[in-house]
Every structure is written in structure tokens, then in C-alpha cells.
Amino acid sequence: MSSSEFPRIARLDASLVSQIAAGEVIERPASVIKELVENSLDAGATRIVVDIERGGTRLIRVRDNGHGIHPDDLRLAVESHATSKLRAPRDLEAIRSLGFRGEALSSIASVSRFELTSRRRGQDQAWSVTAEPGTGAADPLPAAGEPGTTVAVHDLFQSVPARRKFLRTERTEFLHILETVRRLALCCFDVDLRLEHNRRRVLHCRQAEAGIDQRLRDILGAAFVREARAVDSRSDGMRLWGRLGGPGQARNQSDRQYFYLNGRMIRDKRLGHAVRKALEDSIPPGRYPSYVLHLDVDPAVVDVNVHPTKQEVRFRHARDVHDFIHAAVNEAMRASAGDGRRVSLPGVSGAETAAPRPAEAGWPLRELSAPYRDGHGAAPAPEAAGAPVVLGRFVLQPRADHLLLLDAAAARRYLLQLRFKEALAGGALTTRPLLVPVLLECSGAALQAARENRERLARLGLELDEAGPASLRVRALPALLSRVDALPLCREVLEALQAAGGDQRLVDVLARHGADGEPPPQSGTALRQLLDALAEAGIEPEAAGLARRLTEADLARMLKRP
Ligand code: ADP
Ligand code: MG
């Protein structure tokens, strides 16, 4: 797209302004983040970084790599009722963008020290405008910046003591922000989204190339994905898709119900009711199901312009939508009743070979360490003919027209590295407390390293307590590492903490111990699980140098036979 095709900003005329459901949208730091990230998504960004300081009260900064704003439009962007997303009244009848009222930036700028910097795609210069409460934006000045847009909001509500008073502790505001970012992350699987608080990475969702489950695992955890039932139904131009949490994911409150309409997160009582009704029999009374559902409809049949924060919507045929959702959820529940993944005794039930696995479902790595022992395996893939042959760390699996050669230890190491990196970047890993804590003699320097890195270790699932001037007590190991030897592992971890090499070295140590402790997959099912886990993590085994297909021609070449 040439830069002249990017939309320009214009003031809405008075009659259009009067048709827009107005309202205060900025209640707290989290609302600022919602508006700014939605703007980034509307601008087609594929990478968004949200930085906050002190729960967003001191700083909120959102950076994106979207299409940017024309320098002549920068001041206009901060004006009320100026937007590039709405032109004529009839545009209101079919809104495709997340924003359309042209109010957010002006509302935010009126209660903060505000800075908007943007460089249009294809231009070589960024421009920036600043605004203080009570003043409009000043003239744009040349600035440094990559293509895309950065909005910085300093000292939110500082100038409005009455509003500032209503802010809660920084921690609480932070938790609201975290939840807002999680909600946003579940509507844009193809966007790399990061959140940093006080310069520490809190959440990093990579582009979910391996499909929706990758993002769901980042946000809702492996257990959700493992138990989830897939929904995907269409009818009359509507589509409902997503995942329903299993009974084990039911909650005491409705805090894990993520519903999106055309990519916009909404909370609509009637739609929620349709889902609840359909799940009535599978969730105990008084508990709330968890789910992530996307409803896609023709924008012309829904009015999103009815509520100030656009959380409620109005459908032209509300009853039909309700019934469709009810039926779609019902259907998913019925389908999953015969799903082989939940029939856990291989060889006992015929269901496991009959049931096709949902396209995007797979086995999270946490399962990798155990599945061949406790027997809940996936259906073997049809092409896996017979048991694999294991030689040291290598596995050779005959297939219909080739042999698959896999370096199982390297594959596991790769997957473990990913999981540990994710843990350092955001979510913490589950720990496995040791029945009997192990005592570890160590140097004073090692002791200090453990002390200074306590939080980092905890994220990785490691708990090391001081037990004396030169000893540590190992209380828990990462649940992912089910067969490691605690002492050698922890010694190497302490060495890694004291040496240069940072996170990478630490992650390498953990992944190596974890992978080396496991036997290679001995059955077709186990091999399949490993391959699925790689696919789910977006790793192409051959491209990553972990596997090779050997055809007859390859074998002939190896023997130098024509
Ligand atoms: P709205 O999103 O309702 O149009 P806003 O006040 O949020 O109103 O933004 C005003 C205008 O500024 C938008 O219409 C858009 O043209 C431009 N804009 C805001 N943020 C961005 C961004 N991150 N990237 C590109 N353009 C943006
Ligand atoms: Mg907006």
C-alpha cells in the first residue's frame, strides 16, 4: 500500500457527532491502554509494546508498527471528534474498526501530559506533538522513530485531583491493566504483544503462528488448552469459534469469560446467557464456565454505537443470534463427548482411533515428560506404521513412503527452552515441591546469587532457601522436569547465575537437564505427541534441524548406489 492510501483524519461534522453515543471512556490507566492498543490494532500493527510505570499512573507508553499518522494530521488526532475511521452517517451502519468516535486521544490528552509520535510507513522521518491538560496539541516537531506510532501518557489525572483520588493502589491498577492486556491478546492472535511494568517484562505473547492454542496457553495456561473443547459453527453468515474450558476450568466467578464480537471484546448479558444455558448440564451449579469465544457477523447486522465503552451491542435479530450461539455451544459439547483425547485408556476404547483430533489441539509440553508412563495418550497418527526404533537419542519411524529420523533429545531441549523463556518473560511455571528438601553445600557467592535471583528462579519453578552460611535447601523443582537429579541441576543453575550469559545460559542448563533425563519416545503415540508439541510451538522440525525425512533415494545416496 502506498502511503497516500492510508486514511487521513478529518473532523466529524456536527450532525454525525450528535449520532454518536458519547461518554467518558477514561476511568483509569487500564482504560487508556485499551484505547491505545485498539488504535494500534486499527492501524494494522503486528507488534505492540505496552510499557507502564507505577501502575500506569506515572507513565503509559504504547508503541506499534502500524501504518502511522500523516504529520499534517497529528494535531487533529488529538482533537475531539476527529477520526480517520468514520466519514458519513452511513459508515455508522457497518463499523469494522475498533474505534470510530475520534474521542480517545483527546480525552486522554486532557488529563495527562501527552505525547504522540508517528512515522508513516514509507516515510523517512517521524514527527511528534505534545499536549498538556487545558491546551491543545502544539505544532509537530521532527522526532526520532521507527515506522509506526508511539503514544506516551505521563502523570495521568495529575491535573484532576478528584479523579486521581479514585485511583486504587498501583498494584490494583496494574492488575486491571494486566487483565485488559490479556483480554486484548485474545482478540489478535497474529500480533506480537508485550507488557512491561517498571521495566520488567510481565507478558509476552508471540505471534501465534501455531494457531489459537498457542495464544490460549500464554494467557489461560496449559491446563485450559488441555481440557478445552473446540467450537466452530457457522450459520446464516454468522460464525462462532473458540474454546470452551472443561469442567476443571470452571470458576467461582465469571472472570474467565472472554467474548469477542468481530474482534471487539464485549460483555453482553444476553450472549453470556446463551453460552451459560448451553453449558448448564456440564458445569456444577454456582460455578462459572471459562471460555474464549469469537462471534463474527456482518457488521451491518449489529450496532456497536450504543454504549460509551462499546461493551454492549445491539443486534438486529437478537433472538437468532442467541439461538445460534446456544446451538453452536451445544454442538461442540456433543462433539467432544466422543473425543478420543479424553478417553484415557489406550487400547481399551475404540474411540481413540476413531475420533479425529481437533485441528489446532495438541499436547502441551507439560505432558511430554509423562504421557508414556501414565498412559493417557493421543490417537496414533495413521501414517505411523509400527513402533519407532530408538538408538540413543535418535528415533527412526517408518512411514508410508519415507523414514522419519528425529533427534528426540534435541527436540525436547528445544521445547523446554521455549517454555523456560516464556516463564522468564511472563507467566511463572508450576513447581514440584520435593517431598524431602535436599541440602546443597555452596560458596558464599553462590548463596548471594541465589538470594539476588530469588524471583527469577521462582518464575522458573525453582525454590532454593538459605539453610546456613554456605548451604541452600532445594525445596521445589520445575514441574516440567520430572526426572532430573536435583543436586547437579541446582549446582549448574548457581554457576549459570554467577557467570556471564544471562537468561540464555540459565535456560540452557535447565533444558539440557530436563531433556537428558527423559528416555526417547518408545511408542508411535509418544512420538506423535512430541511432534505435535513441536508443531504447536510453531517449530518445523526439519527446518530447525531436528528431523529429516529419509526417502528411498536418500538411502541409496547414502550407500552411493544408483
Ligand atoms: P478513533 O480511534 O475513534 O478514530 P482516537 O482519538 O482514538 O479516535 O484516534 C484519533 C485518530 O488518530 C484515529 O482515527 C487514527 O486516525 C489516528 N490514530 C490514533 N492512534 C493511532 C495509531 N496507533 N496508529 C495510527 N493512527 C492512529
Ligand atoms: Mg481510538
Coordinates of C-alpha atoms and ligand atoms in Angstrom, one line a residue:
M1 CA 0.0 0.0 0.0
S2 CA 1.4 3.4 -0.9
S3 CA 1.3 5.9 2.0
S4 CA -1.2 8.0 0.2
E5 CA -3.7 5.2 0.5
F6 CA -3.6 5.3 4.3
P7 CA -6.6 7.0 5.7
R8 CA -6.4 10.7 6.7
I9 CA -8.1 12.2 9.7
A10 CA -11.0 14.6 9.5
R11 CA -13.3 16.3 12.0
L12 CA -16.7 14.7 12.2
D13 CA -19.5 17.1 11.3
A14 CA -21.9 18.2 14.0
S15 CA -24.8 16.0 12.8
L16 CA -22.6 12.9 12.9
V17 CA -21.3 13.9 16.3
S18 CA -24.8 14.0 17.6
Q19 CA -25.4 10.4 16.5
I20 CA -22.5 9.0 18.4
A21 CA -23.1 7.5 21.8
A22 CA -20.8 9.8 23.8
G23 CA -19.5 9.1 27.2
E24 CA -16.5 9.2 29.5
V25 CA -14.2 6.4 28.4
I26 CA -11.1 7.1 30.5
E27 CA -11.7 5.9 34.1
R28 CA -8.4 4.5 35.0
P29 CA -5.0 3.6 33.5
A30 CA -6.4 0.4 32.1
S31 CA -8.9 2.3 30.0
V32 CA -6.1 4.3 28.5
I33 CA -4.4 1.1 27.5
K34 CA -7.5 -0.3 26.0
E35 CA -8.0 2.7 23.8
L36 CA -4.3 3.0 22.7
V37 CA -3.9 -0.7 21.9
E38 CA -7.2 -0.7 19.9
N39 CA -5.8 2.2 17.9
S40 CA -2.7 0.2 17.2
L41 CA -4.8 -2.7 16.0
D42 CA -6.9 -0.5 13.9
A43 CA -3.6 0.8 12.3
G44 CA -2.8 -2.8 11.3
A45 CA 0.1 -3.2 13.8
T46 CA 1.7 -6.6 14.1
R47 CA 3.9 -5.7 17.0
I48 CA 2.7 -3.7 20.1
V49 CA 4.7 -2.9 23.2
V50 CA 3.0 -1.5 26.2
D51 CA 5.3 0.0 28.9
I52 CA 3.9 1.2 32.1
E53 CA 5.4 2.7 35.3
R54 CA 3.8 2.6 38.7
G55 CA 0.6 1.0 37.7
G56 CA 0.3 3.4 34.7
T57 CA -0.1 6.4 36.9
R58 CA 3.4 7.8 36.1
L59 CA 3.7 6.5 32.6
I60 CA 1.8 4.6 29.9
R61 CA 3.5 4.1 26.6
V62 CA 2.2 2.2 23.7
R63 CA 4.4 1.6 20.7
D64 CA 3.3 0.0 17.5
N65 CA 4.5 -0.8 14.0
G66 CA 1.2 0.2 12.3
H67 CA 0.6 2.5 9.3
G68 CA 1.3 5.7 11.3
I69 CA -0.2 9.1 11.1
H70 CA 0.4 11.8 8.5
P71 CA 2.4 14.6 10.0
D72 CA -0.3 17.1 9.0
D73 CA -2.9 15.1 10.9
L74 CA -1.0 14.8 14.2
R75 CA -2.7 17.8 15.9
L76 CA -6.0 16.8 14.5
A77 CA -5.6 13.3 16.0
V78 CA -5.6 14.9 19.5
E79 CA -8.8 16.9 18.8
S80 CA -12.1 15.7 19.9
H81 CA -14.4 14.1 17.2
A82 CA -11.6 13.9 14.7
T83 CA -11.1 10.4 13.2
S84 CA -10.0 8.6 10.1
K85 CA -12.5 5.8 10.7
L86 CA -15.8 7.4 10.0
R87 CA -16.8 9.8 7.3
A88 CA -20.5 9.7 6.6
P89 CA -23.5 8.7 8.7
R90 CA -23.9 5.5 6.7
D91 CA -20.5 4.4 7.9
L92 CA -22.1 4.1 11.3
E93 CA -24.2 1.3 10.0
A94 CA -21.3 -1.1 9.4
I95 CA -18.4 -0.4 11.6
R96 CA -15.4 -2.6 11.1
S97 CA -12.8 -0.7 13.1
L98 CA -12.5 -0.9 16.9
G99 CA -12.6 2.9 17.2
F100 CA -14.7 5.4 15.4
R101 CA -15.6 8.3 17.6
G102 CA -12.4 10.2 17.5
E103 CA -12.6 10.9 21.2
A104 CA -10.0 8.7 22.9
L105 CA -6.8 10.6 22.2
S106 CA -8.4 14.0 23.1
S107 CA -9.9 12.6 26.3
I108 CA -6.5 11.2 27.3
A109 CA -4.6 14.3 26.4
S110 CA -6.9 16.4 28.5
V111 CA -6.0 14.6 31.7
S112 CA -2.3 13.9 31.2
R113 CA 1.0 15.1 29.8
F114 CA 0.6 13.6 26.4
E115 CA 3.0 12.9 23.6
L116 CA 2.2 11.4 20.2
T117 CA 5.0 10.4 17.8
S118 CA 4.4 8.8 14.5
R119 CA 6.2 7.9 11.3
R120 CA 4.1 6.8 8.3
R121 CA 5.1 3.7 6.6
G122 CA 7.3 4.6 3.7
Q123 CA 8.3 8.0 5.1
D124 CA 11.8 8.6 6.5
Q125 CA 11.0 11.0 9.3
A126 CA 8.9 10.7 12.5
W127 CA 7.0 13.7 13.8
S128 CA 5.8 14.4 17.3
V129 CA 3.2 16.5 19.1
T130 CA 2.8 17.2 22.8
A131 CA -0.2 18.4 24.7
E132 CA -0.8 19.4 28.3
P133 CA -4.1 19.5 30.1
G134 CA -6.1 22.5 29.0
T135 CA -4.0 23.2 25.9
G136 CA -4.5 21.6 22.5
A137 CA -1.6 19.9 20.8
A138 CA 1.4 22.1 19.8
D139 CA 2.9 22.2 16.3
P140 CA 4.5 18.9 15.2
L141 CA 8.3 18.7 15.6
P142 CA 10.7 16.3 13.8
A143 CA 11.5 13.3 16.1
A144 CA 13.3 10.1 16.0
G145 CA 11.3 7.0 15.5
E146 CA 10.7 3.8 13.5
P147 CA 7.7 3.5 11.2
G148 CA 4.6 3.3 13.4
T149 CA 3.2 5.2 16.3
T150 CA 4.1 5.8 19.9
V151 CA 1.8 7.4 22.4
A152 CA 3.2 8.3 25.8
V153 CA 0.9 9.3 28.6
H154 CA 2.6 10.8 31.7
D155 CA 1.1 11.6 35.1
L156 CA -2.4 10.5 34.3
F157 CA -5.0 12.5 36.3
Q158 CA -2.3 14.6 38.0
S159 CA -4.2 17.7 37.0
V160 CA -7.5 16.3 38.1
P161 CA -7.2 15.6 41.8
A162 CA -10.8 14.5 42.0
R163 CA -10.1 11.7 39.6
R164 CA -6.8 10.8 41.0
K165 CA -8.4 10.2 44.3
F166 CA -10.4 7.4 42.8
L167 CA -7.4 5.5 41.6
R168 CA -6.5 2.5 43.8
T169 CA -3.1 1.3 44.7
E170 CA -0.5 0.9 42.0
R171 CA -0.7 -2.8 42.4
T172 CA -4.5 -2.8 41.8
E173 CA -4.2 -0.5 38.8
F174 CA -1.5 -2.8 37.4
L175 CA -3.8 -5.8 37.8
H176 CA -6.5 -4.0 35.9
I177 CA -4.0 -3.3 33.2
L178 CA -2.8 -6.9 33.1
E179 CA -6.4 -8.1 32.7
T180 CA -7.0 -5.6 29.9
V181 CA -3.9 -6.7 28.0
R182 CA -4.9 -10.3 28.4
R183 CA -8.3 -9.6 27.0
L184 CA -6.8 -7.7 24.1
A185 CA -4.3 -10.6 23.5
L186 CA -7.2 -13.0 22.9
C187 CA -8.5 -11.0 20.0
C188 CA -5.4 -10.6 17.9
F189 CA -3.6 -13.9 17.7
D190 CA -1.4 -12.6 14.8
V191 CA 0.0 -9.7 16.8
D192 CA 3.2 -9.9 19.0
L193 CA 2.1 -8.2 22.2
R194 CA 4.3 -7.2 25.2
L195 CA 3.6 -5.7 28.5
E196 CA 6.4 -4.2 30.7
H197 CA 5.8 -2.8 34.2
N198 CA 8.6 -0.8 35.8
R199 CA 10.9 -2.0 33.1
R200 CA 10.2 -5.7 33.8
R201 CA 8.7 -7.9 31.2
V202 CA 5.3 -9.1 32.5
L203 CA 3.8 -10.7 29.5
H204 CA 5.0 -11.5 26.0
C205 CA 2.6 -13.2 23.6
R206 CA 4.4 -14.0 20.4
Q207 CA 2.6 -14.1 17.1
A208 CA 0.6 -17.3 17.4
E209 CA 1.7 -18.9 14.3
A210 CA 0.9 -22.3 15.6
G211 CA -2.8 -21.3 16.0
I212 CA -5.2 -20.2 18.6
D213 CA -4.0 -22.7 21.2
Q214 CA -0.6 -21.1 21.4
R215 CA -2.1 -17.8 22.5
L216 CA -4.6 -19.5 24.8
R217 CA -1.8 -21.3 26.6
D218 CA 0.1 -18.0 27.0
I219 CA -3.0 -16.3 28.5
L220 CA -5.0 -19.1 30.2
G221 CA -2.4 -21.8 30.8
A222 CA -1.7 -25.3 29.6
A223 CA -4.5 -26.8 31.6
F224 CA -7.1 -24.8 29.9
V225 CA -5.9 -25.8 26.5
R226 CA -5.6 -29.4 27.5
E227 CA -9.2 -29.7 28.6
A228 CA -10.7 -27.3 26.1
R229 CA -13.3 -28.2 23.6
A230 CA -13.2 -26.6 20.2
V231 CA -16.1 -24.6 18.9
D232 CA -16.6 -23.8 15.3
S233 CA -20.0 -23.4 13.8
R234 CA -21.5 -21.3 11.0
S235 CA -25.0 -20.4 10.1
D236 CA -26.7 -17.6 8.2
G237 CA -23.5 -15.5 7.8
M238 CA -22.5 -15.9 11.4
R239 CA -19.6 -17.9 12.8
L240 CA -18.8 -18.8 16.4
W241 CA -15.4 -20.2 17.1
G242 CA -13.1 -20.6 20.0
R243 CA -12.6 -22.9 23.0
L244 CA -14.8 -23.9 26.0
G245 CA -12.9 -24.7 29.2
G246 CA -13.5 -28.1 30.6
P247 CA -15.3 -28.7 34.0
G248 CA -11.9 -28.4 35.7
Q249 CA -11.7 -24.9 34.5
A250 CA -15.0 -23.7 36.0
R251 CA -14.6 -20.8 38.3
N252 CA -16.2 -19.2 41.3
Q253 CA -16.8 -16.0 39.4
S254 CA -17.3 -15.1 35.7
D255 CA -13.8 -13.8 35.3
R256 CA -12.6 -16.1 32.6
Q257 CA -15.4 -15.5 30.1
Y258 CA -13.9 -13.8 27.1
F259 CA -16.4 -13.0 24.4
Y260 CA -15.5 -11.1 21.2
L261 CA -17.8 -9.7 18.6
N262 CA -16.0 -9.1 15.3
G263 CA -12.7 -8.9 17.3
R264 CA -14.0 -6.5 19.8
M265 CA -14.2 -7.6 23.4
I266 CA -17.7 -7.2 24.8
R267 CA -19.7 -8.2 27.8
D268 CA -23.2 -8.7 26.7
K269 CA -25.6 -10.3 29.2
R270 CA -27.8 -12.0 26.5
L271 CA -24.9 -13.6 24.7
G272 CA -23.4 -14.7 28.0
H273 CA -26.8 -16.2 28.9
A274 CA -26.8 -18.2 25.6
V275 CA -23.5 -19.8 26.4
R276 CA -24.4 -20.5 30.1
K277 CA -27.7 -22.2 29.1
A278 CA -25.9 -24.5 26.7
L279 CA -23.4 -25.5 29.4
E280 CA -25.9 -25.9 32.2
D281 CA -25.5 -29.6 32.4
S282 CA -21.8 -29.7 32.4
I283 CA -20.9 -27.1 34.9
P284 CA -21.8 -27.6 38.6
P285 CA -24.4 -25.1 39.9
G286 CA -22.9 -21.9 41.3
R287 CA -19.8 -22.3 39.2
Y288 CA -19.0 -20.3 36.1
P289 CA -17.6 -21.7 32.9
S290 CA -14.5 -20.3 31.4
Y291 CA -14.4 -19.8 27.6
V292 CA -12.9 -17.8 24.8
L293 CA -15.4 -17.3 22.0
H294 CA -15.4 -15.2 18.9
L295 CA -18.6 -14.3 17.2
D296 CA -18.1 -13.0 13.7
V297 CA -21.1 -11.4 12.0
D298 CA -21.7 -9.0 9.1
P299 CA -21.1 -5.6 10.8
A300 CA -24.3 -4.4 9.2
V301 CA -26.5 -6.5 11.5
V302 CA -25.0 -5.2 14.7
D303 CA -25.0 -1.8 16.3
V304 CA -21.9 -1.1 18.4
N305 CA -22.7 2.5 18.8
V306 CA -24.9 2.1 21.8
H307 CA -22.6 2.2 24.8
P308 CA -19.9 4.6 25.8
T309 CA -17.2 1.9 26.1
K310 CA -18.8 -0.2 23.4
Q311 CA -19.1 -3.2 25.7
E312 CA -22.7 -3.7 25.0
V313 CA -24.1 -4.1 21.5
R314 CA -27.4 -4.4 19.8
F315 CA -28.3 -6.9 17.2
R316 CA -30.9 -6.5 14.5
H317 CA -32.0 -10.1 15.1
A318 CA -31.1 -10.7 18.7
R319 CA -33.1 -13.8 19.1
D320 CA -31.5 -15.5 16.1
V321 CA -28.0 -14.7 17.4
H322 CA -28.9 -16.0 20.9
D323 CA -30.2 -19.3 19.4
F324 CA -27.3 -19.7 17.1
I325 CA -24.8 -19.3 20.0
H326 CA -26.8 -21.7 22.1
A327 CA -26.8 -24.3 19.3
A328 CA -23.1 -23.9 18.5
V329 CA -22.0 -24.4 22.1
N330 CA -24.3 -27.4 22.4
E331 CA -22.9 -28.9 19.3
A332 CA -19.4 -28.5 20.5
M333 CA -20.2 -30.2 23.8
R334 CA -21.9 -33.1 21.9
A335 CA -18.9 -33.5 19.6
S336 CA -16.4 -33.5 22.4
A337 CA -18.3 -36.2 24.3
G338 CA -16.8 -38.7 21.8
D339 CA -13.5 -37.0 21.6
G340 CA -10.7 -39.5 21.9
R341 CA -8.4 -37.1 23.8
R342 CA -10.5 -37.6 26.9
V343 CA -10.8 -41.3 26.6
S344 CA -7.7 -42.1 28.5
L345 CA -7.1 -45.8 28.3
P346 CA -5.3 -46.6 25.1
G347 CA -6.3 -50.0 23.7
V348 CA -9.4 -50.2 25.8
S349 CA -11.8 -47.9 24.0
G350 CA -12.3 -47.9 20.2
A351 CA -13.0 -44.2 20.4
E352 CA -9.4 -43.1 20.3
T353 CA -8.6 -44.4 16.9
A354 CA -12.0 -43.3 15.5
A355 CA -12.0 -39.7 16.8
P356 CA -10.2 -37.2 14.7
R357 CA -8.3 -34.7 16.8
P358 CA -9.3 -31.1 16.6
A359 CA -7.1 -29.4 14.1
E360 CA -5.5 -27.0 16.4
A361 CA -5.4 -29.0 19.6
G362 CA -2.3 -30.7 20.8
W363 CA -0.3 -31.8 23.7
P364 CA 1.3 -29.1 25.8
L365 CA 4.9 -29.7 26.7
R366 CA 4.0 -30.3 30.3
E367 CA 2.6 -33.6 29.1
L368 CA 5.8 -34.5 27.4
S369 CA 7.5 -35.8 30.4
A370 CA 4.8 -38.2 31.4
P371 CA 2.4 -39.4 28.8
Y372 CA 4.1 -42.8 28.1
R373 CA 4.1 -43.6 31.7
D374 CA 0.6 -42.8 32.8
G375 CA -1.0 -43.9 29.6
H376 CA -3.2 -41.1 28.6
G377 CA -2.1 -40.8 25.0
A378 CA -3.4 -39.3 21.8
A379 CA -4.6 -41.5 19.0
P380 CA -1.7 -42.6 17.0
A381 CA -1.4 -40.9 13.7
P382 CA -2.5 -43.1 10.8
E383 CA 0.8 -42.8 9.0
A384 CA 2.8 -44.1 11.9
A385 CA 3.4 -47.7 11.0
G386 CA 4.7 -49.7 13.9
A387 CA 6.8 -48.7 16.9
P388 CA 9.7 -46.4 16.3
V389 CA 13.2 -47.7 16.5
V390 CA 15.3 -46.0 19.2
L391 CA 19.0 -45.6 19.1
G392 CA 20.5 -43.4 21.8
R393 CA 18.9 -40.1 21.5
F394 CA 17.6 -40.8 17.9
V395 CA 14.3 -42.2 16.8
L396 CA 13.6 -43.7 13.5
Q397 CA 10.0 -44.1 12.5
P398 CA 8.9 -45.9 9.3
R399 CA 6.2 -44.0 7.4
A400 CA 4.4 -45.0 4.2
D401 CA 7.0 -43.5 1.8
H402 CA 9.9 -42.5 4.0
L403 CA 11.7 -43.0 7.3
L404 CA 11.4 -40.1 9.8
L405 CA 14.6 -39.5 11.7
L406 CA 14.3 -37.4 14.8
D407 CA 16.8 -36.2 17.3
A408 CA 14.4 -36.6 20.3
A409 CA 16.7 -35.1 22.9
A410 CA 17.4 -32.0 20.8
A411 CA 13.6 -31.7 20.1
R412 CA 12.8 -31.8 23.8
R413 CA 15.6 -29.4 24.7
Y414 CA 14.2 -27.0 22.1
L415 CA 10.7 -27.2 23.6
L416 CA 11.9 -26.9 27.1
Q417 CA 14.0 -23.8 26.2
L418 CA 10.8 -22.2 24.8
R419 CA 8.9 -22.9 28.0
F420 CA 11.6 -21.6 30.3
K421 CA 12.0 -18.5 28.2
E422 CA 8.3 -17.9 28.3
A423 CA 8.4 -18.3 32.0
L424 CA 11.1 -15.7 32.3
A425 CA 9.2 -13.4 30.0
G426 CA 5.9 -13.7 31.7
G427 CA 3.9 -16.4 33.4
A428 CA 5.6 -18.5 36.0
L429 CA 6.0 -22.2 35.8
T430 CA 4.4 -24.7 38.1
T431 CA 6.7 -26.1 40.7
R432 CA 7.1 -29.6 42.0
P433 CA 7.8 -29.4 45.7
L434 CA 10.3 -32.1 46.9
L435 CA 8.9 -34.4 49.5
V436 CA 12.2 -34.2 51.3
P437 CA 14.1 -30.9 50.6
V438 CA 17.7 -31.5 49.5
L439 CA 20.6 -29.8 51.2
L440 CA 23.2 -28.2 48.8
E441 CA 26.6 -27.1 50.0
C442 CA 27.7 -24.0 48.1
S443 CA 30.0 -21.0 48.2
G444 CA 29.1 -17.6 49.7
A445 CA 29.0 -16.2 46.2
A446 CA 26.5 -18.8 45.1
L447 CA 24.4 -18.1 48.1
Q448 CA 24.3 -14.5 47.3
A449 CA 23.5 -15.2 43.6
A450 CA 20.5 -17.4 44.7
R451 CA 19.4 -14.6 47.1
E452 CA 19.5 -11.9 44.4
N453 CA 17.8 -14.1 41.8
R454 CA 15.1 -15.5 44.0
E455 CA 12.3 -14.1 42.0
R456 CA 13.8 -15.2 38.7
L457 CA 14.3 -18.7 40.0
A458 CA 10.7 -18.8 41.3
R459 CA 9.5 -17.9 37.8
L460 CA 11.4 -21.0 36.5
G461 CA 9.8 -23.2 39.2
L462 CA 12.9 -23.4 41.4
E463 CA 12.8 -22.7 45.1
L464 CA 16.1 -22.5 46.9
D465 CA 16.1 -21.4 50.6
E466 CA 19.1 -20.4 52.6
A467 CA 20.0 -23.1 55.1
G468 CA 23.2 -21.7 56.5
P469 CA 26.2 -19.6 55.7
A470 CA 27.3 -22.0 53.0
S471 CA 24.3 -24.1 52.2
L472 CA 21.0 -23.9 50.4
R473 CA 17.9 -26.1 50.7
V474 CA 16.3 -27.1 47.4
R475 CA 12.6 -27.1 48.1
A476 CA 11.0 -27.3 44.7
L477 CA 11.9 -28.0 41.1
P478 CA 10.1 -27.1 37.9
A479 CA 7.2 -29.5 37.4
L480 CA 8.3 -29.7 33.8
L481 CA 11.4 -31.6 34.8
S482 CA 10.1 -34.7 36.2
R483 CA 13.2 -36.9 36.3
V484 CA 16.1 -34.6 37.0
D485 CA 18.6 -35.0 39.7
A486 CA 18.2 -32.0 42.0
L487 CA 21.8 -31.5 43.1
P488 CA 23.7 -31.5 39.8
L489 CA 20.9 -29.4 38.3
C490 CA 21.0 -26.8 41.1
R491 CA 24.8 -26.6 41.1
E492 CA 24.8 -25.8 37.4
V493 CA 22.0 -23.3 37.9
L494 CA 24.0 -21.5 40.5
E495 CA 27.0 -21.5 38.3
A496 CA 24.9 -20.0 35.5
L497 CA 23.7 -17.3 37.8
Q498 CA 27.2 -16.3 38.7
A499 CA 28.6 -16.4 35.1
A500 CA 28.0 -14.1 32.2
G501 CA 25.5 -15.4 29.7
G502 CA 22.3 -14.2 31.3
D503 CA 18.9 -15.8 30.8
Q504 CA 20.1 -17.9 27.8
R505 CA 22.6 -19.8 29.8
L506 CA 20.2 -20.4 32.6
V507 CA 17.6 -21.6 30.2
D508 CA 20.1 -23.9 28.5
V509 CA 21.1 -25.6 31.8
L510 CA 17.5 -26.3 32.7
A511 CA 16.5 -27.5 29.3
R512 CA 19.6 -29.8 29.0
H513 CA 19.0 -31.4 32.3
G514 CA 15.3 -31.8 31.5
A515 CA 15.8 -33.3 28.1
D516 CA 18.7 -35.6 29.1
G517 CA 16.6 -37.1 32.0
E518 CA 13.9 -38.4 29.6
P519 CA 14.1 -41.6 27.6
P520 CA 13.3 -41.1 23.9
P521 CA 9.7 -41.8 22.8
Q522 CA 9.3 -45.6 22.6
S523 CA 5.9 -45.8 21.0
G524 CA 4.2 -44.2 18.0
T525 CA 1.9 -42.3 20.3
A526 CA 4.7 -40.8 22.3
L527 CA 6.5 -39.8 19.1
R528 CA 3.3 -38.2 17.8
Q529 CA 3.0 -36.2 21.0
L530 CA 6.5 -34.9 20.7
L531 CA 5.9 -33.9 17.0
D532 CA 2.6 -32.3 18.0
A533 CA 4.2 -30.3 20.7
L534 CA 6.7 -29.0 18.2
A535 CA 4.0 -28.1 15.7
E536 CA 2.1 -26.4 18.4
A537 CA 5.1 -24.3 19.3
G538 CA 5.4 -23.3 15.7
I539 CA 8.6 -25.3 15.2
E540 CA 9.1 -27.0 11.9
P541 CA 11.4 -30.0 12.9
E542 CA 13.1 -30.3 9.6
A543 CA 13.7 -26.6 9.2
A544 CA 15.0 -26.4 12.8
G545 CA 17.5 -29.2 12.0
L546 CA 15.7 -31.6 14.5
A547 CA 14.4 -34.1 12.0
R548 CA 14.9 -35.5 8.5
R549 CA 12.8 -37.5 6.1
L550 CA 14.8 -40.2 4.5
T551 CA 13.3 -41.4 1.2
E552 CA 14.5 -44.5 -0.7
A553 CA 16.5 -42.2 -2.9
D554 CA 18.2 -40.7 0.1
L555 CA 19.1 -44.1 1.4
A556 CA 20.5 -45.1 -2.0
R557 CA 22.6 -42.0 -2.0
M558 CA 24.0 -42.7 1.5
L559 CA 25.2 -46.1 0.2
K560 CA 26.3 -44.4 -3.0
R561 CA 24.2 -46.8 -5.0
P562 CA 22.4 -45.5 -8.2
Ligands
ADP1 P1 -10.8 6.8 16.9 O1 -10.0 5.6 17.2 O2 -12.2 6.7 17.4 O3 -10.8 7.3 15.5 P2 -8.9 8.3 18.6 O4 -9.0 9.5 19.3 O5 -8.6 7.0 19.3 O6 -10.2 8.1 17.7 O7 -7.8 8.5 17.4 C1 -7.9 9.5 16.5 C2 -7.3 9.2 15.2 O8 -5.9 9.1 15.3 C3 -7.6 7.8 14.7 O9 -8.8 7.9 13.9 C4 -6.4 7.5 13.8 O10 -6.5 8.0 12.5 C5 -5.3 8.2 14.5 N1 -4.6 7.2 15.3 C6 -4.6 7.1 16.7 N2 -3.8 6.2 17.1 C7 -3.1 5.7 16.1 C8 -2.1 4.7 15.8 N3 -1.6 4.0 16.9 N4 -1.7 4.5 14.6 C9 -2.2 5.2 13.5 N5 -3.2 6.1 13.7 C10 -3.6 6.4 14.9
MG2 MG -9.4 5.1 19.1

